[in-house]
Amino acid sequence: MTSASSSSARSLFAESKQRLAERVQVNMNNIASLARQIQRGSKSNELLSKAARDFAATEHLMEGSEENLKKMQLISVHMGYQYENIHKSAQMLTEINEQIAMMHR
Amino acid sequence: MGSEQSMPPKKQPQRAPPVRRGHTIATSNFPDTRRPEPSPSGNNSPGASMCSDSELPYISYTVDRPIGDSPKNSAKTQRSDSKKSLLQRRQLSLQARRNKRARDIVVVKPATDTQLDEDIRRLQEIPTFLPIMRGTLGLPGAKDPEVLEGLDPRPWVRMTTRIQAHLSACAQPLAAEEIHLANKIKEADSEITRLYSTTVEKQRCNARHAERLSRVREVSHQLSRCNSLLNQTLQDIEELNQLLPENKRLEPFVWNEQKV
């Protein structure tokens, strides 16, 4: 009967061990739910994720702004040229006015 | 508790095989199928781990030489059941045995010297302890007494609320700052678009003015050429006037002073 005794001996503590494991599992679940309550209760996740989403939404705006700024730089260069032209033309205009006055006499 | 499970030597001639811990067979009908080495030490307290399944001693005695109900006899009828039921049956049979024969304690051999026996002394030195799970002590035992006894939840509650408040206190200014930054970016973007449109308008006006001025320059060039031609024509008219006779001379050419 040693075989039967050893098999029954092996199962002697199985139920106790199972119950102990259940209790440990219950404790672990409680700790985990406590941690989740801490995290959810402080709403830190929601706040930070909302702020990050808003920030990411402005990226499109930033692209447009960068493009506009580059165009404005080009336009400023063009305007410099035009200013030079207008300046020279204004000077020439005064000279030519003097010439015409001379011719009239 | 002793080195031999049955003390008196008078019982030895009844058993053919030698006494061995954990493997004694009461009757010689069943063959010895397993015979591992006997423990070399004389220490007979059950091993280091109380929960070892491998060699639980004295099982054979409860199975084969029961005082009351034999789990072997009931196991024969219900051997196909699960191990859990076997354990329950063992517990029940133990309890039934205890309840029925509480008065009939079979004394194999009365204790000779309760103080000198080493095992008895060691057993008495063990401090009183309770198992981890109170439920296995007795059925009407305490239902989770540790919740009532020692654990005060107030420090835990205080600490966890404090952690929660700390997290939210850290997150809220951060989120506010980030949202503020995003708004500022939007404002800056709108400002940039407005400036860009203004600049484009100014550049268009500038282009118009520059083109007009360049036209004016051309007009002035032509005007100067025209003036020089006029001068030359006047000279030619003077010359021709001189060549004409007196009575056919024109009046000297006077430029009509017109305010330009």
Coordinates of C-alpha atoms in Angstrom, one line a residue:
Chain A
M1 CA 0.0 0.0 0.0
T2 CA 3.0 2.3 -0.1
S3 CA 2.0 3.4 -3.6
A4 CA -1.5 4.4 -2.4
S5 CA -0.1 6.1 0.7
S6 CA 2.4 8.1 -1.3
S7 CA -0.2 9.3 -3.8
S8 CA -2.5 10.2 -1.0
A9 CA 0.4 11.8 0.8
R10 CA 1.2 13.9 -2.3
S11 CA -2.4 15.2 -2.3
L12 CA -2.4 15.8 1.4
F13 CA -1.5 19.5 1.2
A14 CA -2.9 20.3 -2.2
E15 CA -6.1 21.8 -1.0
S16 CA -4.3 23.9 1.6
K17 CA -1.9 25.1 -0.9
Q18 CA -4.7 26.0 -3.3
R19 CA -6.5 28.0 -0.6
L20 CA -3.3 29.8 0.3
A21 CA -2.7 30.6 -3.4
E22 CA -6.2 32.0 -3.6
R23 CA -5.7 34.2 -0.7
V24 CA -2.5 35.5 -2.1
Q25 CA -4.2 36.1 -5.4
V26 CA -6.9 38.0 -3.7
N27 CA -4.3 40.2 -2.0
M28 CA -2.5 40.9 -5.2
N29 CA -5.7 41.9 -6.9
N30 CA -6.5 44.2 -4.1
I31 CA -3.1 45.9 -4.3
A32 CA -3.4 46.2 -8.1
S33 CA -6.8 47.8 -7.8
L34 CA -5.5 50.2 -5.2
A35 CA -2.7 51.2 -7.6
R36 CA -5.2 51.7 -10.4
Q37 CA -7.4 53.8 -8.2
I38 CA -4.5 56.0 -7.3
Q39 CA -3.7 56.6 -10.9
R40 CA -7.3 57.0 -12.1
G41 CA -8.3 59.2 -9.2
S42 CA -5.6 61.7 -9.8
K43 CA -6.7 62.1 -13.4
S44 CA -3.1 62.8 -14.3
N45 CA -3.3 60.6 -17.3
E46 CA -6.3 62.3 -18.8
L47 CA -4.9 65.8 -18.2
L48 CA -1.5 65.1 -19.7
S49 CA -2.8 63.2 -22.6
K50 CA -5.3 66.0 -23.5
A51 CA -2.5 68.6 -23.3
A52 CA -0.3 66.5 -25.5
R53 CA -3.1 66.1 -28.0
D54 CA -3.7 69.8 -28.2
F55 CA 0.0 70.4 -28.7
A56 CA 0.2 67.9 -31.5
A57 CA -2.8 69.6 -33.2
T58 CA -0.8 72.8 -33.4
E59 CA 1.8 71.2 -35.5
H60 CA -0.2 71.8 -38.6
L61 CA -0.4 75.4 -37.8
M62 CA 3.3 75.5 -37.2
E63 CA 3.9 74.1 -40.7
G64 CA 1.8 76.8 -42.3
S65 CA 3.5 79.5 -40.2
E66 CA 6.9 78.3 -41.4
E67 CA 5.9 78.3 -45.0
N68 CA 4.4 81.8 -44.7
L69 CA 7.6 83.1 -43.0
K70 CA 9.7 81.7 -45.8
K71 CA 7.5 83.4 -48.4
M72 CA 7.7 86.6 -46.5
Q73 CA 11.5 86.5 -46.6
L74 CA 11.4 86.1 -50.4
I75 CA 9.0 89.0 -50.7
S76 CA 11.2 91.2 -48.5
V77 CA 14.1 90.6 -50.9
H78 CA 11.9 91.5 -53.8
M79 CA 10.8 94.6 -52.1
G80 CA 14.4 95.6 -51.5
Y81 CA 15.0 95.5 -55.2
Q82 CA 11.9 97.5 -55.9
Y83 CA 12.9 100.1 -53.4
E84 CA 16.2 100.6 -55.1
N85 CA 14.5 101.0 -58.4
I86 CA 12.1 103.6 -57.0
H87 CA 14.9 105.5 -55.4
K88 CA 16.9 105.7 -58.6
S89 CA 13.9 106.7 -60.6
A90 CA 13.1 109.4 -58.1
Q91 CA 16.6 110.8 -58.4
M92 CA 16.4 110.7 -62.2
L93 CA 13.1 112.4 -62.1
T94 CA 14.5 115.4 -60.3
E95 CA 17.4 115.6 -62.8
I96 CA 15.1 115.4 -65.7
N97 CA 12.9 118.1 -64.3
E98 CA 15.9 120.4 -64.1
Q99 CA 16.8 119.5 -67.7
I100 CA 13.3 120.4 -68.9
A101 CA 13.4 123.7 -67.0
M102 CA 16.7 124.4 -68.8
M103 CA 15.2 123.6 -72.2
H104 CA 12.3 125.8 -71.7
R105 CA 14.4 128.9 -71.4
Chain B
M1 CA 8.0 10.2 18.4
G2 CA 10.4 7.5 19.0
S3 CA 12.8 5.8 16.9
E4 CA 10.4 3.0 16.5
Q5 CA 6.8 3.5 16.0
S6 CA 5.9 0.6 18.3
M7 CA 8.0 0.6 21.4
P8 CA 7.9 -2.7 23.1
P9 CA 10.1 -5.4 21.9
K10 CA 7.4 -7.9 22.6
K11 CA 5.6 -6.9 19.4
Q12 CA 8.6 -7.6 17.2
P13 CA 8.2 -11.3 16.8
Q14 CA 4.8 -10.6 15.3
R15 CA 6.3 -8.7 12.3
A16 CA 8.7 -10.3 9.9
P17 CA 10.2 -7.3 8.1
P18 CA 12.4 -4.9 10.1
V19 CA 11.0 -1.6 11.3
R20 CA 11.7 1.2 9.0
R21 CA 10.5 4.7 9.3
G22 CA 7.8 5.5 6.8
H23 CA 7.9 2.2 5.1
T24 CA 6.7 -0.3 7.7
I25 CA 4.0 -2.5 6.5
A26 CA 1.7 -3.9 9.1
T27 CA 0.8 -7.0 7.3
S28 CA 3.1 -9.0 5.2
N29 CA 0.4 -9.6 2.6
F30 CA 1.4 -6.6 0.5
P31 CA 4.8 -6.7 -0.9
D32 CA 7.4 -4.0 -0.4
T33 CA 7.4 -2.3 -3.6
R34 CA 9.5 0.7 -2.6
R35 CA 12.5 0.6 -0.3
P36 CA 14.6 3.7 -0.4
E37 CA 17.5 4.1 1.9
P38 CA 16.6 4.7 5.5
S39 CA 17.5 8.1 6.9
P40 CA 21.0 7.9 8.2
S41 CA 20.5 10.2 11.2
G42 CA 18.7 9.3 14.3
N43 CA 16.7 12.5 14.0
N44 CA 13.1 11.4 13.6
S45 CA 11.3 14.7 13.6
P46 CA 9.7 15.1 10.2
G47 CA 12.2 16.8 8.0
A48 CA 12.9 20.5 7.2
S49 CA 9.8 21.3 5.3
M50 CA 6.5 20.6 7.0
C51 CA 4.7 20.6 3.7
S52 CA 6.8 18.2 1.8
D53 CA 4.7 15.7 -0.1
S54 CA 7.4 13.2 -0.6
E55 CA 7.7 11.2 2.6
L56 CA 5.1 11.9 5.1
P57 CA 5.7 9.5 7.9
Y58 CA 3.2 7.3 9.6
I59 CA 0.7 7.4 6.8
S60 CA 0.9 3.7 6.5
Y61 CA -0.1 3.3 10.0
T62 CA -3.2 5.4 9.6
V63 CA -4.0 3.5 6.5
D64 CA -3.2 0.0 7.5
R65 CA -3.5 0.0 11.2
P66 CA -6.3 2.4 11.8
I67 CA -7.8 2.9 15.2
G68 CA -11.2 3.8 13.8
D69 CA -12.2 4.1 10.2
S70 CA -9.6 3.1 7.7
P71 CA -9.2 5.4 4.8
K72 CA -8.0 2.4 2.9
N73 CA -11.3 0.7 3.3
S74 CA -13.3 3.7 2.2
A75 CA -10.7 4.5 -0.5
K76 CA -11.3 1.1 -2.0
T77 CA -14.8 2.0 -2.7
Q78 CA -14.2 5.5 -3.9
R79 CA -10.7 5.4 -5.3
S80 CA -11.8 6.8 -8.6
D81 CA -12.7 10.1 -7.0
S82 CA -10.5 13.2 -7.0
K83 CA -7.7 13.6 -4.6
K84 CA -9.6 16.4 -2.9
S85 CA -12.4 14.2 -1.9
L86 CA -9.8 11.8 -0.6
L87 CA -8.4 14.5 1.6
Q88 CA -11.8 15.5 2.8
R89 CA -12.6 11.9 3.5
R90 CA -9.4 11.6 5.4
Q91 CA -10.2 14.7 7.5
L92 CA -13.8 13.5 8.1
S93 CA -12.6 10.1 9.0
L94 CA -10.1 11.6 11.4
Q95 CA -12.7 13.8 12.9
A96 CA -15.2 10.9 13.1
R97 CA -12.5 8.9 14.7
R98 CA -11.7 11.7 17.1
N99 CA -15.4 12.3 17.9
K100 CA -16.3 8.6 18.3
R101 CA -13.3 7.5 20.2
A102 CA -12.5 10.7 22.2
R103 CA -12.8 8.6 25.3
D104 CA -11.1 5.6 23.8
I105 CA -7.5 6.6 23.4
V106 CA -5.6 3.5 22.7
V107 CA -2.4 3.6 24.6
V108 CA 0.1 1.4 22.9
K109 CA 2.6 1.8 25.7
P110 CA 2.4 4.3 28.5
A111 CA 5.0 7.0 28.5
T112 CA 7.8 6.1 30.7
D113 CA 9.6 9.3 31.1
T114 CA 7.8 12.3 29.7
Q115 CA 10.6 14.7 30.4
L116 CA 13.6 12.8 29.3
D117 CA 12.4 11.8 25.9
E118 CA 14.2 14.0 23.4
D119 CA 11.4 14.3 21.0
I120 CA 8.8 15.1 23.6
R121 CA 11.1 17.8 24.9
R122 CA 11.6 19.2 21.4
L123 CA 7.9 19.2 20.8
Q124 CA 7.3 21.1 24.0
E125 CA 9.9 23.7 23.0
I126 CA 8.0 24.5 19.8
P127 CA 6.2 27.8 20.4
T128 CA 2.5 27.9 19.8
F129 CA 1.8 29.0 16.3
L130 CA -1.2 29.3 14.1
P131 CA -1.4 28.3 10.5
I132 CA -1.4 30.9 7.8
M133 CA -5.0 30.3 6.9
R134 CA -7.2 30.3 9.9
G135 CA -9.9 28.5 8.0
T136 CA -8.1 25.2 8.2
L137 CA -8.0 25.3 12.0
G138 CA -11.5 24.6 12.7
L139 CA -14.7 25.1 10.8
P140 CA -16.3 27.6 13.2
G141 CA -12.9 29.4 13.3
A142 CA -12.4 33.1 12.9
K143 CA -13.4 34.6 9.6
D144 CA -10.4 36.7 8.7
P145 CA -9.6 38.0 12.1
E146 CA -6.6 39.9 10.9
V147 CA -8.8 42.5 9.2
L148 CA -10.3 43.2 12.6
E149 CA -7.3 42.8 14.7
G150 CA -4.1 44.4 13.6
L151 CA -4.5 46.3 10.4
D152 CA -5.6 49.9 10.7
P153 CA -6.5 51.2 7.3
R154 CA -6.2 54.9 8.2
P155 CA -2.5 55.3 7.5
W156 CA -2.9 53.5 4.2
V157 CA -5.8 55.7 3.3
R158 CA -3.9 58.8 4.2
M159 CA -0.8 57.7 2.2
T160 CA -2.7 56.8 -0.9
T161 CA -4.8 60.0 -0.9
R162 CA -1.6 61.9 -0.5
I163 CA 0.0 60.1 -3.4
Q164 CA -3.1 60.8 -5.5
A165 CA -3.0 64.4 -4.6
H166 CA 0.7 64.6 -5.4
L167 CA 0.1 63.1 -8.8
S168 CA -2.7 65.5 -9.6
A169 CA -0.8 68.5 -8.2
C170 CA 2.1 67.7 -10.5
A171 CA 0.0 67.1 -13.5
Q172 CA -2.3 70.1 -13.4
P173 CA 0.2 72.9 -13.7
L174 CA 2.0 70.9 -16.4
A175 CA -1.2 70.5 -18.4
A176 CA -2.1 74.1 -17.9
E177 CA 1.3 75.3 -19.1
E178 CA 1.1 73.1 -22.2
I179 CA -2.3 74.2 -23.1
H180 CA -1.2 77.8 -22.6
L181 CA 1.7 77.2 -25.0
A182 CA -0.5 75.7 -27.5
N183 CA -2.8 78.7 -27.4
K184 CA 0.1 81.0 -27.8
I185 CA 1.3 79.1 -30.8
K186 CA -2.2 79.4 -32.4
E187 CA -2.1 83.2 -31.7
A188 CA 1.3 83.5 -33.3
D189 CA 0.2 81.5 -36.3
S190 CA -2.8 83.8 -36.9
E191 CA -0.5 86.8 -36.5
I192 CA 1.9 85.4 -39.0
T193 CA -0.8 84.8 -41.5
R194 CA -2.1 88.4 -41.1
L195 CA 1.4 89.8 -41.5
Y196 CA 1.9 87.7 -44.5
S197 CA -1.2 89.0 -46.2
T198 CA -0.2 92.6 -45.4
T199 CA 3.2 92.1 -46.8
V200 CA 1.8 90.6 -50.0
E201 CA -0.4 93.6 -50.5
K202 CA 2.4 96.0 -49.9
Q203 CA 4.6 94.2 -52.3
R204 CA 1.9 94.4 -55.0
C205 CA 1.6 98.1 -54.5
N206 CA 5.3 98.5 -54.6
A207 CA 5.5 96.7 -57.9
R208 CA 2.8 99.0 -59.3
H209 CA 4.6 102.1 -58.2
A210 CA 8.0 100.9 -59.4
E211 CA 6.5 100.1 -62.8
R212 CA 4.9 103.5 -63.0
L213 CA 8.1 105.2 -62.1
S214 CA 10.1 103.3 -64.7
R215 CA 7.5 104.4 -67.2
V216 CA 8.0 108.0 -66.1
R217 CA 11.7 107.6 -66.6
E218 CA 11.1 106.6 -70.2
V219 CA 8.7 109.5 -70.7
S220 CA 11.4 111.9 -69.4
H221 CA 14.0 110.4 -71.7
Q222 CA 11.6 111.0 -74.6
L223 CA 10.9 114.5 -73.3
S224 CA 14.6 115.4 -73.2
R225 CA 15.1 114.1 -76.7
C226 CA 12.1 116.1 -77.8
N227 CA 13.6 119.2 -76.2
S228 CA 16.9 118.8 -77.9
L229 CA 15.1 118.4 -81.2
L230 CA 13.1 121.5 -80.4
N231 CA 16.3 123.4 -79.8
Q232 CA 17.8 122.2 -83.0
T233 CA 14.6 123.2 -84.8
L234 CA 14.7 126.6 -83.3
Q235 CA 18.3 127.1 -84.5
D236 CA 17.3 126.0 -87.9
I237 CA 14.4 128.4 -87.9
E238 CA 16.7 131.2 -87.0
E239 CA 19.0 130.4 -89.7
L240 CA 16.2 130.2 -92.2
N241 CA 14.8 133.4 -90.9
Q242 CA 18.0 135.1 -91.5
L243 CA 18.1 133.9 -95.1
L244 CA 14.6 135.2 -95.8
P245 CA 14.1 138.9 -96.9
E246 CA 13.1 141.4 -94.3
N247 CA 9.4 141.5 -95.1
K248 CA 8.9 137.8 -94.9
R249 CA 10.6 137.2 -91.6
L250 CA 8.6 135.6 -88.9
E251 CA 8.3 136.8 -85.4
P252 CA 11.1 135.5 -83.2
F253 CA 10.0 132.3 -81.7
V254 CA 9.0 132.7 -78.2
W255 CA 8.3 129.7 -76.1
N256 CA 5.0 130.1 -74.5
E257 CA 5.7 129.9 -70.9
Q258 CA 3.4 127.3 -69.7
K259 CA 3.6 126.0 -66.2
V260 CA 4.4 122.3 -66.5

